[in-house]
CSV table of C-alpha atoms and ligand atoms in Angstrom, one decimal:
chain,number,residue,atom,x,y,z
A,1,MET,CA,16.4,1.1,14.3
A,2,THR,CA,16.0,-0.8,11.5
A,3,ALA,CA,14.1,0.8,8.5
A,4,ALA,CA,11.3,-1.0,7.9
A,5,LEU,CA,11.4,-0.4,4.4
A,6,GLU,CA,14.6,1.4,2.5
A,7,LEU,CA,14.7,1.9,-1.0
A,8,LYS,CA,18.4,3.2,-2.5
A,9,ASP,CA,18.6,5.6,-5.6
A,10,VAL,CA,16.1,2.8,-7.4
A,11,THR,CA,15.7,3.8,-10.7
A,12,LYS,CA,12.8,2.7,-13.2
A,13,ALA,CA,11.9,3.8,-16.4
A,14,TYR,CA,9.9,2.5,-19.4
A,15,ARG,CA,10.0,1.9,-23.0
A,16,GLN,CA,6.6,3.4,-25.5
A,17,GLY,CA,7.6,3.0,-29.2
A,18,ASP,CA,11.4,4.9,-29.5
A,19,ASN,CA,10.7,6.8,-26.2
A,20,ARG,CA,12.1,5.8,-23.5
A,21,LEU,CA,10.2,7.3,-20.4
A,22,GLU,CA,11.8,7.3,-17.2
A,23,VAL,CA,10.2,8.1,-14.6
A,24,LEU,CA,12.8,7.4,-11.2
A,25,ARG,CA,15.7,8.7,-11.8
A,26,GLY,CA,17.6,7.8,-8.3
A,27,VAL,CA,14.5,7.2,-5.5
A,28,ASN,CA,16.0,7.5,-2.5
A,29,LEU,CA,13.7,6.7,1.5
A,30,VAL,CA,13.5,5.6,4.5
A,31,ILE,CA,11.0,4.2,6.1
A,32,GLN,CA,11.2,3.8,10.0
A,33,PRO,CA,8.8,1.4,11.8
A,34,GLY,CA,5.7,3.4,13.0
A,35,GLU,CA,6.2,5.8,10.5
A,36,VAL,CA,3.1,7.4,8.0
A,37,ILE,CA,4.9,9.1,4.7
A,38,ALA,CA,2.6,10.8,3.0
A,39,LEU,CA,3.8,10.7,-1.1
A,40,VAL,CA,2.6,13.7,-2.6
A,41,ALA,CA,3.2,14.2,-6.5
A,42,PRO,CA,0.9,15.1,-9.6
A,43,SER,CA,-0.5,12.6,-11.7
A,44,GLY,CA,1.9,10.6,-13.8
A,45,ALA,CA,4.8,11.5,-12.3
A,46,GLY,CA,4.6,7.9,-10.8
A,47,LYS,CA,3.4,7.2,-7.6
A,48,THR,CA,2.1,4.1,-8.4
A,49,THR,CA,5.5,3.0,-10.5
A,50,LEU,CA,7.5,3.8,-7.2
A,51,LEU,CA,4.9,2.1,-4.6
A,52,GLN,CA,4.4,-1.2,-6.9
A,53,ILE,CA,8.6,-1.7,-6.2
A,54,ALA,CA,8.9,-0.8,-2.1
A,55,GLY,CA,5.4,-3.9,-2.9
A,56,LEU,CA,8.5,-6.2,-4.5
A,57,LEU,CA,5.4,-6.4,-7.1
A,58,ASP,CA,7.9,-4.7,-9.9
A,59,ARG,CA,11.4,-5.2,-10.2
A,60,PRO,CA,13.7,-1.8,-9.9
A,61,ASP,CA,16.4,-1.3,-13.1
A,62,SER,CA,18.7,-0.1,-11.1
A,63,GLY,CA,19.3,-0.1,-6.9
A,64,ASP,CA,17.6,-2.4,-4.3
A,65,VAL,CA,14.6,-2.4,-2.1
A,66,LEU,CA,15.7,-3.5,1.7
A,67,LEU,CA,13.3,-4.9,3.6
A,68,GLY,CA,13.6,-4.6,7.7
A,69,GLY,CA,17.5,-4.5,6.4
A,70,ASP,CA,17.3,-7.8,4.0
A,71,ALA,CA,18.1,-6.7,0.1
A,72,VAL,CA,15.3,-8.1,-1.3
A,73,GLY,CA,16.4,-6.9,-4.9
A,74,LYS,CA,17.9,-9.5,-6.7
A,75,LEU,CA,15.8,-12.3,-5.0
A,76,ASP,CA,14.2,-15.0,-6.9
A,77,ASP,CA,10.1,-14.4,-7.9
A,78,ALA,CA,9.4,-17.3,-5.0
A,79,SER,CA,11.3,-15.4,-2.7
A,80,ARG,CA,9.5,-11.7,-3.0
A,81,SER,CA,6.9,-13.5,-3.1
A,82,ARG,CA,6.6,-15.2,0.6
A,83,LYS,CA,7.8,-11.6,1.3
A,84,ARG,CA,5.8,-9.7,0.4
A,85,ARG,CA,3.3,-12.1,2.1
A,86,GLY,CA,5.1,-12.6,4.9
A,87,SER,CA,5.6,-8.5,5.6
A,88,LEU,CA,3.6,-6.6,2.9
A,89,GLY,CA,0.6,-4.8,2.6
A,90,PHE,CA,-0.5,-3.4,-0.2
A,91,ILE,CA,-3.8,-1.1,-0.9
A,92,PHE,CA,-4.0,-0.8,-4.9
A,93,GLN,CA,-5.4,2.4,-6.3
A,94,PHE,CA,-8.5,0.4,-7.8
A,95,HIS,CA,-9.0,-2.1,-5.0
A,96,HIS,CA,-9.4,-5.3,-6.6
A,97,LEU,CA,-12.0,-7.5,-4.4
A,98,LEU,CA,-13.0,-10.7,-5.1
A,99,PRO,CA,-16.9,-10.5,-6.4
A,100,GLU,CA,-17.9,-13.9,-5.1
A,101,PHE,CA,-16.4,-13.6,-2.0
A,102,THR,CA,-17.9,-11.2,1.7
A,103,ALA,CA,-17.1,-8.7,2.7
A,104,LEU,CA,-14.8,-11.2,5.8
A,105,GLU,CA,-14.0,-13.8,3.1
A,106,ASN,CA,-11.7,-10.6,1.9
A,107,VAL,CA,-9.6,-10.0,4.3
A,108,ILE,CA,-9.6,-13.8,5.5
A,109,VAL,CA,-8.6,-15.4,2.5
A,110,PRO,CA,-4.9,-13.8,2.0
A,111,GLN,CA,-4.1,-14.2,6.0
A,112,THR,CA,-5.2,-17.9,5.6
A,113,ILE,CA,-3.0,-18.5,2.5
A,114,ALA,CA,-0.4,-17.3,5.1
A,115,GLY,CA,-1.3,-19.4,7.6
A,116,LEU,CA,-2.9,-18.7,9.9
A,117,SER,CA,-6.3,-20.6,11.6
A,118,LYS,CA,-10.0,-19.8,10.7
A,119,GLY,CA,-10.8,-19.3,13.8
A,120,GLU,CA,-7.9,-16.8,13.7
A,121,ALA,CA,-8.0,-14.8,10.2
A,122,LYS,CA,-11.6,-14.3,11.5
A,123,SER,CA,-11.0,-12.9,14.9
A,124,ARG,CA,-8.6,-10.0,13.2
A,125,GLY,CA,-10.6,-9.8,10.1
A,126,GLN,CA,-13.8,-8.7,12.1
A,127,GLU,CA,-12.2,-6.6,14.6
A,128,LEU,CA,-10.2,-4.4,11.1
A,129,LEU,CA,-13.5,-4.2,9.7
A,130,ALA,CA,-15.3,-2.9,12.8
A,131,MET,CA,-12.2,-0.7,13.2
A,132,LEU,CA,-13.2,0.4,9.8
A,133,GLY,CA,-16.9,1.1,10.0
A,134,LEU,CA,-18.0,-2.2,8.5
A,135,ALA,CA,-19.3,-3.9,11.4
A,136,ASP,CA,-22.7,-4.5,10.0
A,137,ARG,CA,-21.2,-5.1,6.3
A,138,MET,CA,-19.0,-8.0,6.9
A,139,SER,CA,-21.3,-10.9,4.8
A,140,HIS,CA,-21.8,-8.3,2.1
A,141,LYS,CA,-20.2,-9.2,-1.2
A,142,PRO,CA,-18.7,-6.1,-2.5
A,143,SER,CA,-21.3,-6.0,-5.3
A,144,ALA,CA,-23.3,-4.8,-2.1
A,145,LEU,CA,-21.0,-2.6,-0.9
A,146,SER,CA,-19.9,0.9,-2.0
A,147,GLY,CA,-17.1,2.4,-3.6
A,148,GLY,CA,-16.1,3.5,-0.2
A,149,GLU,CA,-17.0,0.9,1.5
A,150,GLN,CA,-14.9,-1.3,-0.9
A,151,GLN,CA,-12.1,0.6,-0.4
A,152,ARG,CA,-12.3,-0.1,3.3
A,153,VAL,CA,-12.7,-3.3,3.0
A,154,ALA,CA,-9.6,-3.6,0.5
A,155,ILE,CA,-7.9,-1.7,3.4
A,156,ALA,CA,-8.6,-4.1,6.5
A,157,ARG,CA,-7.5,-7.1,3.9
A,158,ALA,CA,-4.4,-4.7,4.0
A,159,LEU,CA,-4.0,-5.0,7.4
A,160,ALA,CA,-5.4,-8.4,7.5
A,161,ASN,CA,-1.5,-10.3,7.9
A,162,ALA,CA,-0.5,-8.3,10.1
A,163,PRO,CA,2.3,-6.7,7.8
A,164,LYS,CA,5.8,-4.2,8.5
A,165,VAL,CA,4.9,-2.0,5.6
A,166,VAL,CA,2.1,-0.8,4.1
A,167,LEU,CA,1.9,1.4,0.7
A,168,ALA,CA,-1.3,2.8,-0.2
A,169,ASP,CA,-2.1,3.9,-3.4
A,170,GLU,CA,-4.5,6.8,-3.2
A,171,PRO,CA,-6.6,4.5,-0.7
A,172,THR,CA,-9.5,7.4,0.2
A,173,GLY,CA,-9.9,8.5,-3.3
A,174,ASN,CA,-12.8,7.4,-2.8
A,175,LEU,CA,-14.2,8.0,0.1
A,176,ASP,CA,-16.5,11.5,1.5
A,177,HIS,CA,-14.2,14.3,3.0
A,178,ALA,CA,-15.3,12.8,6.4
A,179,THR,CA,-14.7,9.2,5.9
A,180,ALA,CA,-11.8,9.6,4.5
A,181,ILE,CA,-10.3,11.4,7.3
A,182,ALA,CA,-11.4,8.5,9.9
A,183,VAL,CA,-9.9,6.1,7.7
A,184,THR,CA,-6.8,8.2,7.9
A,185,GLU,CA,-6.9,8.6,11.2
A,186,ARG,CA,-7.0,5.0,11.8
A,187,LEU,CA,-4.1,4.0,10.0
A,188,LEU,CA,-2.0,6.6,11.9
A,189,GLN,CA,-3.1,5.3,15.0
A,190,LEU,CA,-2.0,1.6,13.5
A,191,SER,CA,0.9,2.9,12.8
A,192,HIS,CA,1.9,4.7,15.6
A,193,GLY,CA,0.2,1.3,17.8
A,194,ALA,CA,1.8,-1.9,16.2
A,195,GLY,CA,4.8,-0.1,14.6
A,196,VAL,CA,4.2,-0.1,11.0
A,197,GLY,CA,5.8,1.7,8.5
A,198,MET,CA,3.4,3.2,6.0
A,199,LEU,CA,4.1,4.8,2.6
A,200,VAL,CA,0.6,7.1,1.2
A,201,ALA,CA,0.0,8.4,-1.6
A,202,THR,CA,-2.0,11.0,-2.0
A,203,HIS,CA,-3.2,14.1,-3.5
A,204,ASN,CA,-5.5,15.4,-0.8
A,205,PRO,CA,-3.7,17.6,1.7
A,206,GLU,CA,-4.9,18.4,4.5
A,207,LEU,CA,-4.6,14.3,4.2
A,208,ALA,CA,-1.1,14.4,3.9
A,209,GLY,CA,-0.7,17.6,6.5
A,210,MET,CA,-2.1,14.4,9.1
A,211,MET,CA,0.7,12.0,8.6
A,212,ASP,CA,4.1,12.2,10.3
A,213,ARG,CA,6.2,14.1,6.9
A,214,THR,CA,5.4,14.1,3.7
A,215,VAL,CA,7.7,13.7,0.4
A,216,ARG,CA,7.7,15.0,-3.4
A,217,MET,CA,8.5,13.5,-6.2
A,218,GLU,CA,10.0,16.1,-8.3
A,219,ASP,CA,11.8,15.0,-11.5
A,220,GLY,CA,11.5,11.4,-10.3
A,221,ILE,CA,13.7,11.7,-6.9
A,222,LEU,CA,12.0,12.6,-3.9
A,223,VAL,CA,12.6,15.3,-1.9
A,224,ASN,CA,11.4,16.6,1.4
A,225,GLY,CA,7.6,18.2,1.3
B,301,ATP,N1,3.2,-0.3,-17.8
B,301,ATP,C1,3.9,0.6,-18.6
B,301,ATP,N2,4.8,1.5,-19.9
B,301,ATP,C2,4.9,2.3,-20.0
B,301,ATP,N3,4.6,3.6,-19.0
B,301,ATP,C3,3.9,3.5,-18.6
B,301,ATP,C4,3.9,2.1,-17.2
B,301,ATP,N4,3.6,2.1,-16.5
B,301,ATP,C5,3.4,3.5,-16.4
B,301,ATP,N5,3.7,3.9,-17.1
B,301,ATP,C6,3.7,5.6,-17.7
B,301,ATP,O1,4.3,6.2,-16.1
B,301,ATP,C7,4.4,7.6,-15.4
B,301,ATP,C8,4.1,6.9,-14.3
B,301,ATP,O2,2.6,6.5,-14.2
B,301,ATP,P1,2.4,6.1,-12.5
B,301,ATP,O3,1.2,5.4,-12.6
B,301,ATP,O4,2.9,5.8,-11.7
B,301,ATP,O5,1.9,7.6,-12.5
B,301,ATP,P2,0.7,8.1,-11.1
B,301,ATP,O6,1.8,9.2,-10.1
B,301,ATP,O7,0.5,6.6,-10.4
B,301,ATP,O8,-0.1,8.5,-11.4
B,301,ATP,P3,-1.6,8.8,-11.2
B,301,ATP,O9,-1.8,9.6,-9.2
B,301,ATP,O10,-2.9,9.4,-11.9
B,301,ATP,O11,-2.3,7.5,-10.5
B,301,ATP,C9,3.1,7.7,-16.7
B,301,ATP,O12,3.4,8.7,-17.4
B,301,ATP,C10,2.4,6.4,-16.9
B,301,ATP,O13,2.0,7.1,-18.1
B,302,MG,MG1,-0.6,5.8,-9.7
């Protein structure tokens, strides 16, 4: 089976004044279709850095990212954006919803950019929002939603273009315990049902325990955990 996403010897360092901070020192990971992997590491260890490289939002210093078997590290920015729009869903640590748009519009926008008809985008958006418990919040703007509701809209948006891979940066960090469990169950169902590979950063051991397996970041590499 071709991996949904593969990271090969990925390194990344940041320069801070005279210092070089080596955040990723040779990360290797294979995410199969329909597999949900928990990414666990302390604050500052490099989870967001790793997710942004895996999500083609940033480039590694060395190593490569393979999406559906294709190496994408050396593609130009336009090709990477196309890949990102076509195959990847990203749930950010901070949700970045568009304030002028309703919950449903926020979910629909990326799909219509990707070329889906408005009608199709709308029905898929409604279905996703309902699945995440927001059936009666679709016409609310972000300012009229709670933090947890906003985060769930962001999750629906990440799933809207039927991605092959979802990268999630503490997607349930703003949710209460029961809602976090329910949303994680939905993510697992979606992944297993639609064959979506997911990498989910979380600080919560209970949520990590629900996922198919866990990797821990230690000194810039991933170990099974
Ligand atoms: N653009 C940047 N320039 C310099 N240093 C950075 C940059 N982005 C992140 N860092 C540093 O790299 C390290 C890893 O950051 P990262 O955001 O990946 O951690 P994290 O595991 O996501 O943490 P958290 O759990 O707090 O979100 C941190 O020490 C951070 O200060
Ligand atoms: Mg982070």
